[in-house]
Coordinates of C-alpha atoms and ligand atoms in Angstrom, one line a residue:
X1 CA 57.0 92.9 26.9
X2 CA 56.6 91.2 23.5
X3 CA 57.7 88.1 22.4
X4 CA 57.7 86.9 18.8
X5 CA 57.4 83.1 18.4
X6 CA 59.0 81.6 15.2
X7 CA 58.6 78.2 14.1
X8 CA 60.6 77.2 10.7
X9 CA 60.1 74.5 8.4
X10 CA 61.9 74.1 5.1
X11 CA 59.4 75.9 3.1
X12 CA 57.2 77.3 5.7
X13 CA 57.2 79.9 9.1
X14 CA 54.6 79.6 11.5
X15 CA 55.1 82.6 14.3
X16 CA 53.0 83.9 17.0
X17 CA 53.1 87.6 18.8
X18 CA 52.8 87.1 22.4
X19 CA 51.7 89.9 25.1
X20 CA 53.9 88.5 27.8
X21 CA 52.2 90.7 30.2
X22 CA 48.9 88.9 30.1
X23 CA 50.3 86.2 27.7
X24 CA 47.9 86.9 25.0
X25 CA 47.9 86.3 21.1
X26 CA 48.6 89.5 19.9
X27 CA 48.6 87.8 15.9
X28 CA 49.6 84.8 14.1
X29 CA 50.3 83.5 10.7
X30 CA 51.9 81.4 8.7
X31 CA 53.8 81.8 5.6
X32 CA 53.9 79.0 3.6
X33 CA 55.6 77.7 -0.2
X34 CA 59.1 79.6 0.6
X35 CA 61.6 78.8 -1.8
X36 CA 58.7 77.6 -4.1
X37 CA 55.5 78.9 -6.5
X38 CA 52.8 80.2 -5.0
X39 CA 53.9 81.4 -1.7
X40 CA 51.7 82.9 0.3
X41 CA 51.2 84.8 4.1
X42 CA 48.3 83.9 6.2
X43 CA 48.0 87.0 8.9
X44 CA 45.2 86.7 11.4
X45 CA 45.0 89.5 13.9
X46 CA 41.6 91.2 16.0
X47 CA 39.2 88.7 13.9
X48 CA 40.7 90.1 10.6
X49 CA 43.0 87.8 8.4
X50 CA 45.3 89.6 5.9
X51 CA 46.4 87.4 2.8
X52 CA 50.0 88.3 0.6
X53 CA 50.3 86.3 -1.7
X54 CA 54.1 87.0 -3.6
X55 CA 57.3 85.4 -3.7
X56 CA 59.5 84.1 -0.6
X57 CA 62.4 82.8 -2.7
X58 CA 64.4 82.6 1.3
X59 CA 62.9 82.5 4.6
X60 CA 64.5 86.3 4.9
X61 CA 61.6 87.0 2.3
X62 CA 59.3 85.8 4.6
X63 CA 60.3 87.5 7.9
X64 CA 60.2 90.7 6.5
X65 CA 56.5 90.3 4.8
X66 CA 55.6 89.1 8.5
X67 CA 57.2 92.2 10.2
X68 CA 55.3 94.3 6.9
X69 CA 51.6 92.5 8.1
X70 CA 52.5 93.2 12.2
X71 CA 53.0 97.1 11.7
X72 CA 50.5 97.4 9.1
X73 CA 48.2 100.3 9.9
X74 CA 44.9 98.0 9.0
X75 CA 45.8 94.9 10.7
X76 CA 49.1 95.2 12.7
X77 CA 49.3 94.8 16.4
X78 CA 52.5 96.9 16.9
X79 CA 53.6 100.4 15.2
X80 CA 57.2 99.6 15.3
X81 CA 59.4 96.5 15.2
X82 CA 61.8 98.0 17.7
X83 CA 58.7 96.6 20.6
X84 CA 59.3 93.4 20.0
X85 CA 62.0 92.6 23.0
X86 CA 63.1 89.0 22.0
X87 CA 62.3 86.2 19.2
X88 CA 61.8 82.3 20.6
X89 CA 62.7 79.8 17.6
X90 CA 62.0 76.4 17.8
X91 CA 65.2 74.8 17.1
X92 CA 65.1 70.9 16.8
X93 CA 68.3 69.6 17.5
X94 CA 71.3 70.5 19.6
X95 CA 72.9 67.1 19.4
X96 CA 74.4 66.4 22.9
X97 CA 75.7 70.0 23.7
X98 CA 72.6 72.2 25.2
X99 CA 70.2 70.8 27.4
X100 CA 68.7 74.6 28.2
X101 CA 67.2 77.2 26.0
X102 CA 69.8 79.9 25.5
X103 CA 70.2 82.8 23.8
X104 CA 71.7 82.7 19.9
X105 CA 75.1 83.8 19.9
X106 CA 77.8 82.7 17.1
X107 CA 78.7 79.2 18.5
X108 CA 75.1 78.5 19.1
X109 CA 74.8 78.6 15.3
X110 CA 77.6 76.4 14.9
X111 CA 75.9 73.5 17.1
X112 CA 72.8 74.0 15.3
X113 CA 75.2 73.8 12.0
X114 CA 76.6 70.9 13.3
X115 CA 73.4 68.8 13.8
X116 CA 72.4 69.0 10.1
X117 CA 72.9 66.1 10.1
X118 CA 70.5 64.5 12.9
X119 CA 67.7 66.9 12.0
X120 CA 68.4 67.1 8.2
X121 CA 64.8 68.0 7.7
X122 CA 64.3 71.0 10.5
X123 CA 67.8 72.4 11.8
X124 CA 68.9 74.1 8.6
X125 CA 65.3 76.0 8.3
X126 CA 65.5 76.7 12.0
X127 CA 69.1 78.5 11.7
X128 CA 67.4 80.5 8.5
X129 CA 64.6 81.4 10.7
X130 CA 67.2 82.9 13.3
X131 CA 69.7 84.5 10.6
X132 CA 66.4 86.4 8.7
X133 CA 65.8 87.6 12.1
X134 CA 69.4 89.3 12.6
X135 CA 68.9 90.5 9.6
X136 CA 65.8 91.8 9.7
X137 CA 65.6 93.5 13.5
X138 CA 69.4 93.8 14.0
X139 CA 70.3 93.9 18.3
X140 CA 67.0 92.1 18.7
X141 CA 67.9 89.2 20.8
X142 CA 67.0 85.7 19.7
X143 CA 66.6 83.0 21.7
X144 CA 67.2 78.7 20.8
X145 CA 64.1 76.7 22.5
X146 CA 65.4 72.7 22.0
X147 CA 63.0 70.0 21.1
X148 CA 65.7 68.0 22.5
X149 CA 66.3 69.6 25.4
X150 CA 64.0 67.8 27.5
X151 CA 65.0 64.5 26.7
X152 CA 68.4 65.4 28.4
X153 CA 67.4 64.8 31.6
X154 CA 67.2 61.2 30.7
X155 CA 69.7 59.3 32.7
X156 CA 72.5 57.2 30.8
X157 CA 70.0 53.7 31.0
X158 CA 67.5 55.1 29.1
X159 CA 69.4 57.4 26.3
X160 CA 72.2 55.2 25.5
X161 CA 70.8 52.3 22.8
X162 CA 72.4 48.6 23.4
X163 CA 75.1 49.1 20.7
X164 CA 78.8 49.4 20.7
X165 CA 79.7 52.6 23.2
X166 CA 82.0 54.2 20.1
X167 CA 79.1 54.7 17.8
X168 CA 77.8 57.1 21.1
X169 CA 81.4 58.3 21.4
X170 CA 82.0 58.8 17.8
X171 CA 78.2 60.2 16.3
X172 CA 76.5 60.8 19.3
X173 CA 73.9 58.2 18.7
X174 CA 71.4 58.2 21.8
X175 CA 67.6 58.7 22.4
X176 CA 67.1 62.2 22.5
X177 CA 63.6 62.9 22.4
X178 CA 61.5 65.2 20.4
X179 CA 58.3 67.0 21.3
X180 CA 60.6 68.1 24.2
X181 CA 58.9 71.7 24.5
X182 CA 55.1 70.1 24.5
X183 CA 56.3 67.6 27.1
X184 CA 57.9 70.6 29.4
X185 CA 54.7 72.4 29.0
X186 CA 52.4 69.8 29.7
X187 CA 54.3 67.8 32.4
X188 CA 55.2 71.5 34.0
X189 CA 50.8 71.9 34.0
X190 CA 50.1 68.5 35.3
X191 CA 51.8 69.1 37.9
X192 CA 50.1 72.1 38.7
X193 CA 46.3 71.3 37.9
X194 CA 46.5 67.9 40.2
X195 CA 47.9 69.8 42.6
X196 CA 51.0 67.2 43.2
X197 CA 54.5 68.2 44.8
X198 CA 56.2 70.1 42.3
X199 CA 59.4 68.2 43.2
X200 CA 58.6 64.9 43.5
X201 CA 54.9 64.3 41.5
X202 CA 55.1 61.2 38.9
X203 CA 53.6 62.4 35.5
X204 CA 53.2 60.8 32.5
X205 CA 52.4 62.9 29.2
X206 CA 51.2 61.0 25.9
X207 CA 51.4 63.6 23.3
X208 CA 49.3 61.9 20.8
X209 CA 49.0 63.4 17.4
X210 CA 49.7 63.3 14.5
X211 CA 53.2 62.1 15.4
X212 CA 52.9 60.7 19.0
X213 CA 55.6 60.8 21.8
X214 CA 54.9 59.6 25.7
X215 CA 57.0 60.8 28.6
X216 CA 57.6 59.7 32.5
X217 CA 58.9 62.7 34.5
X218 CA 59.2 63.5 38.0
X219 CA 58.9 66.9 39.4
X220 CA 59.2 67.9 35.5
X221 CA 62.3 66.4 34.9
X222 CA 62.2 64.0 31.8
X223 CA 62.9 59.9 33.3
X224 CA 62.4 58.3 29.8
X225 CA 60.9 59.2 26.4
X226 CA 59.4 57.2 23.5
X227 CA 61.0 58.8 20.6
X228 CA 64.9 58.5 20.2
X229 CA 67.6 59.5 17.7
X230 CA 64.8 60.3 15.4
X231 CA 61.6 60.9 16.0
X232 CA 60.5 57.3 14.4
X233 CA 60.6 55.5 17.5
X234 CA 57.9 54.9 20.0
X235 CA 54.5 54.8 19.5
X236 CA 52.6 54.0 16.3
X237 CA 51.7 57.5 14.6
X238 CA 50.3 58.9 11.4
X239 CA 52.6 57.7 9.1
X240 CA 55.6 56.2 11.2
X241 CA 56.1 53.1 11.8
X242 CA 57.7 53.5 15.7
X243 CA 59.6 50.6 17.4
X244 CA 60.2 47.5 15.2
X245 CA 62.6 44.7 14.6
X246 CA 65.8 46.5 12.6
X247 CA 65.9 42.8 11.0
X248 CA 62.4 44.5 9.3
X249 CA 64.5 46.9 7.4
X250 CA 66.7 44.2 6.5
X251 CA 64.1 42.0 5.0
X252 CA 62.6 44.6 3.0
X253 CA 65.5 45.7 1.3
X254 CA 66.5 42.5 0.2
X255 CA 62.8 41.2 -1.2
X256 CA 62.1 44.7 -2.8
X257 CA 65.5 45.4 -3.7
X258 CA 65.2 48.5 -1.9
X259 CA 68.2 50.2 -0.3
X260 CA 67.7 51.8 3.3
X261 CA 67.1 55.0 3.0
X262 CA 64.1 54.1 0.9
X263 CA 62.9 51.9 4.0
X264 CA 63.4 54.3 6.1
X265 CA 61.5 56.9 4.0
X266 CA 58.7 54.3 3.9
X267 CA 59.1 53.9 7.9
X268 CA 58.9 57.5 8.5
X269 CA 56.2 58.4 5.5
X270 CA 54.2 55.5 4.9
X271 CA 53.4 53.6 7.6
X272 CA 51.8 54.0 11.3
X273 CA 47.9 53.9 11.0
X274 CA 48.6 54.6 7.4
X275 CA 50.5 51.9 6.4
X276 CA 49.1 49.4 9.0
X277 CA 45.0 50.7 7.4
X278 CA 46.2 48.9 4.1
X279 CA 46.2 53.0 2.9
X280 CA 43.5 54.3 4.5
X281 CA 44.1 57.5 5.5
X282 CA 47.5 58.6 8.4
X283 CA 44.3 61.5 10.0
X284 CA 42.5 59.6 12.7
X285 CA 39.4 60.9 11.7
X286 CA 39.7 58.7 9.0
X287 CA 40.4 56.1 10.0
X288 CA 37.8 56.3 13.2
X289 CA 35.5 56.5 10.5
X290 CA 36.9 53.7 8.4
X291 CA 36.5 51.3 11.8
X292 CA 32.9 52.4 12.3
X293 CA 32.2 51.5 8.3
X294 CA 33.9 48.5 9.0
X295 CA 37.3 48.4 7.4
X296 CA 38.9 45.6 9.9
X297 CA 42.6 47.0 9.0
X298 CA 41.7 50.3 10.2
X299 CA 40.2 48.7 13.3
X300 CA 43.7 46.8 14.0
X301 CA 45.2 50.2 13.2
X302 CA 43.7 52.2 16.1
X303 CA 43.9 48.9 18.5
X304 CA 47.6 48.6 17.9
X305 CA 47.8 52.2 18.4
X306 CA 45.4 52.7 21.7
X307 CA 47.7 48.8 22.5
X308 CA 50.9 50.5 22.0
X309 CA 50.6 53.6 24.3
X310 CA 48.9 51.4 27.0
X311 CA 52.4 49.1 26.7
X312 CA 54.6 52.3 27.2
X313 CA 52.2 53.6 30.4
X314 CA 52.6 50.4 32.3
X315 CA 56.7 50.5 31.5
X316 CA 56.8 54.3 31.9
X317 CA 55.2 53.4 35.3
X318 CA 57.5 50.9 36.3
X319 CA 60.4 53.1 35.4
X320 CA 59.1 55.6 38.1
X321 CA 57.9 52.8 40.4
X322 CA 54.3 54.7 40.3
X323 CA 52.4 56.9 38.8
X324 CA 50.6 59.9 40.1
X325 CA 49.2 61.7 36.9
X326 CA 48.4 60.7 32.9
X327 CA 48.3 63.8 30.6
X328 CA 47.0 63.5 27.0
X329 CA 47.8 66.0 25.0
X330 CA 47.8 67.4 21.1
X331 CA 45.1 66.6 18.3
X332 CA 44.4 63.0 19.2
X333 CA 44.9 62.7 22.8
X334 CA 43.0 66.3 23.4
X335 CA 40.2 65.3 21.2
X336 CA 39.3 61.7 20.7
X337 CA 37.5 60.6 23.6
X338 CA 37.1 57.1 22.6
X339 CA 40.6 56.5 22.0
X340 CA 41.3 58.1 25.4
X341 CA 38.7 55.9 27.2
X342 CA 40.4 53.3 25.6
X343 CA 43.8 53.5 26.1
X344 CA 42.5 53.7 30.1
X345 CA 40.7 50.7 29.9
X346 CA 44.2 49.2 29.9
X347 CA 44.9 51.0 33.4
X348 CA 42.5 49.3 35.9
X349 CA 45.8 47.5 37.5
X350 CA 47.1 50.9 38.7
X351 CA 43.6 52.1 39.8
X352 CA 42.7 54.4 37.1
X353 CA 38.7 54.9 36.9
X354 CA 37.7 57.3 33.9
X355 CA 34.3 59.7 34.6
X356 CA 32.4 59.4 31.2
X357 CA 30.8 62.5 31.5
X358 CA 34.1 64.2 32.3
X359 CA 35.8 62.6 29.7
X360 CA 33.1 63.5 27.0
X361 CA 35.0 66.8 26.6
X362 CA 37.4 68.7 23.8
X363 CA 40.8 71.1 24.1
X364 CA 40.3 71.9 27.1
X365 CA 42.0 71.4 30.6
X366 CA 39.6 69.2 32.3
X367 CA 40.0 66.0 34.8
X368 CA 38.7 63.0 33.2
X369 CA 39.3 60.6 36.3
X370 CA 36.8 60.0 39.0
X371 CA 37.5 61.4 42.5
X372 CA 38.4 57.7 43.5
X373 CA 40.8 57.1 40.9
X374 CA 44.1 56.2 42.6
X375 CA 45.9 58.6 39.7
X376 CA 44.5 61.4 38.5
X377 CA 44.5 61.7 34.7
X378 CA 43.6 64.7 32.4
X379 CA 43.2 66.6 29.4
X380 CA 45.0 69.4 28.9
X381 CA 45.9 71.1 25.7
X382 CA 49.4 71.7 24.7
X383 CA 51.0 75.2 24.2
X384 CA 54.4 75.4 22.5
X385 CA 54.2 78.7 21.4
X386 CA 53.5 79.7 24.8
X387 CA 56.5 77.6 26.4
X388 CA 58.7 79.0 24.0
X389 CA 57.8 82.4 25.1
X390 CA 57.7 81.8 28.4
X391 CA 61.3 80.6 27.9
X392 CA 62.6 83.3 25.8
X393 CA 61.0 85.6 28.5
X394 CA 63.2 83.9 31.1
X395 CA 66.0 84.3 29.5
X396 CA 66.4 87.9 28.1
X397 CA 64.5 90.0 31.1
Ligands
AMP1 P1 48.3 67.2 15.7 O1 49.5 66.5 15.0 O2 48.6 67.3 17.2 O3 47.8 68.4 15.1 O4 47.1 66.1 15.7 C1 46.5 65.8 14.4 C2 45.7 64.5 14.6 O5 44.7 64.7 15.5 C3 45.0 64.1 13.3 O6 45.3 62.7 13.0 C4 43.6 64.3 13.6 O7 42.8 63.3 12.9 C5 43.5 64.1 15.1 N1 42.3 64.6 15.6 C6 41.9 65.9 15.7 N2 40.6 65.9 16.2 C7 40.2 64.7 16.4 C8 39.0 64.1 16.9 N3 38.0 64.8 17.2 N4 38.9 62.7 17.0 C9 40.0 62.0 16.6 N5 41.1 62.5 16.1 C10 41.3 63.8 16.0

């Protein structure tokens, strides 16, 4: 069986095809520029890549050219559309309604409609994704993979913020969550590779890239998550600020005669290691290499960082009165072995002892604790294409 994966940003479609029988990459690609100049399809099948470059005024544009590259005779995978059993979409938000994947049916694009507004960015290029695809392969079903839905799981202590209950009532305002499908994956593996009780085992993911989320779950049910109504809160991260003062936003506006949106676009776009580096770069490369030139701001940058996620271990840990695994996951956490040794070196009160040699060690799933280490911690490389397959699998054999 084979399952398309479709990921949909405002101007750009990522997808994977998936065997589901072996779970193997049949192709991938990304179109990218929809809507603007110069768009373009990236196609990367059996070592080849196939380039189209041509206009995507809509996303429905781009879903056909995909469906064009996967049944072309040269460097197609499939010879007819009609194999492809189901389409997993990565939909942000479903506000308070769905915590489940489910298949798209009218009133699922209503909720999706209706959460415009908390995911202004991603729902309405998620529900293009999935209406290009009714179009385009009509009876095929498609199937809504939550960021959110993860986060759902929280109980009411740690979703509902300490403001008046009839803002929750009224807008839904809660922590939701994002990253929800990388945390399922990953939490879902930890508990598998330490070999802990698939019920019961304490894990805590820290999802550290770009934009950075950490997670306590037990038994793969989500206890507390760092981001909240929007992904800005939580941990330091490329370019977003995560938890401050709201008295921060305040201040702002009224020295730079700003209004809050503009803060906020500065919170979300210009801050993190970037704005805390005095500009330096929001990569981590960058600034890693900034530090070892000797730029102190980008040295207080990554410490405040590495300080930040060892803060939200120790309280994730108290929220689950122990911890039996740590899982780092995406670019930073599954590459940077410094910042990874680091952020440990914060964990000798809970018995955490870091192998070197293990830890010396990129994308891969791999131990990086000692065999004494009272909880196990590891590497082990996120795979949202694959959980969204796996889930869209689930839900239409
Ligand atoms: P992601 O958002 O998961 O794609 O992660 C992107 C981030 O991972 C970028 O800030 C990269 O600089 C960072 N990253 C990737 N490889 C490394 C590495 N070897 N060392 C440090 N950071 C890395």
């Amino acid at each position: 069986m084979k399952v398309l994966v479709l990921n949909c940003g405002s101007s750009s479609l990522k997808y994977q095809l998936i065997d589901m029988d072996n779970e193997n990459v049949m192709a991938k690609g990304l179109c990218e520029r929809i809507g603007i100049d110069g768009s373009k399809l990236t196609h990367k099948a059996n070592d080849k890549e196939l380039v189209i470059e041509q206009p995507m005024p809509k996303h429905t544009e781009a879903i056909s050219l995909v469906m064009k590259a996967l049944v072309d005779p040269e460097y197609g995978v499939i010879t007819d559309t009609k194999e492809i059993a189901a389409v997993g979409h990565r939909v942000l938000h479903a506000g308070t309604v769905y915590s489940e994947s489910i298949v798209v049916n009218e009133d699922v694009k209503r909720v999706i409609r209706e959460c415009f507004d908390l995911g202004p960015l991603h729902n309405p290029a998620n529900l293009m994704g999935i209406e290009a695809c009714e179009e385009a392969m009509p009876g095929t079903p498609n199937v809504a993979v939550w960021d959110t839905a993860f986060g759902m799981a929280m109980p009411e202590k740690a979703y509902l913020y300490a403001i008046p209950h009839e803002y929750y009532e009224k807008y839904s305002i809660r922590r939701y969550g994002f990253h929800g499908t990388s945390h399922m994956f990953v939490s879902g593996e930890a508990l598998k590779f330490a070999g802990l009780d698939p019920e019961k085992g304490k894990v805590i993911v820290c999802h550290l890239g770009n934009g950075a989320s950490i997670s306590a779950s037990i038994g793969g049910k989500c206890v507390d998550t760092s981001m909240g109504l929007t992904p800005l809160e939580g941990l330091i991260m490329g370019t977003r600020s995560g938890d401050l003062d709201p008295a921060v936003v305040q201040t702002i506006c009224n020295k730079e005669g700003k209004d809050v949106n503009e803060v906020l676009n500065i919170l979300n776009k210009k801050s993190g290691v970037l704005g805390m580096s005095g500009g330096v770069s929001s990569d981590f490369r960058d600034i890693e290499k900034a530090r070892s030139e000797g730029n102190h701001l980008a040295e207080v940058a990554l410490d405040a960082f590495i300080y930040r996620v060892a803060k939200y271990i120790g309280a994730y840990t108290a929220a689950m009165n122990g911890v039996d695994a740590i899982a780092f996951t995406a670019g930073v956490g599954e590459n940077d072995i410094k910042s990874r040794k680091a952020i440990c070196s914060y964990l000798g009160y809970l018995g955490v002892e870091i192998d070197d040699e293990a830890n010396n060690c990129r994308g891969k799933n791999q131990m990086i604790s000692t065999a004494d280490s009272k909880v196990k911690v590891m590497v082990l490389p996120t795979n949202e294409e694959l959980a969204i397959a796996r889930e869209t699998l689930r839900l239409v054999k």
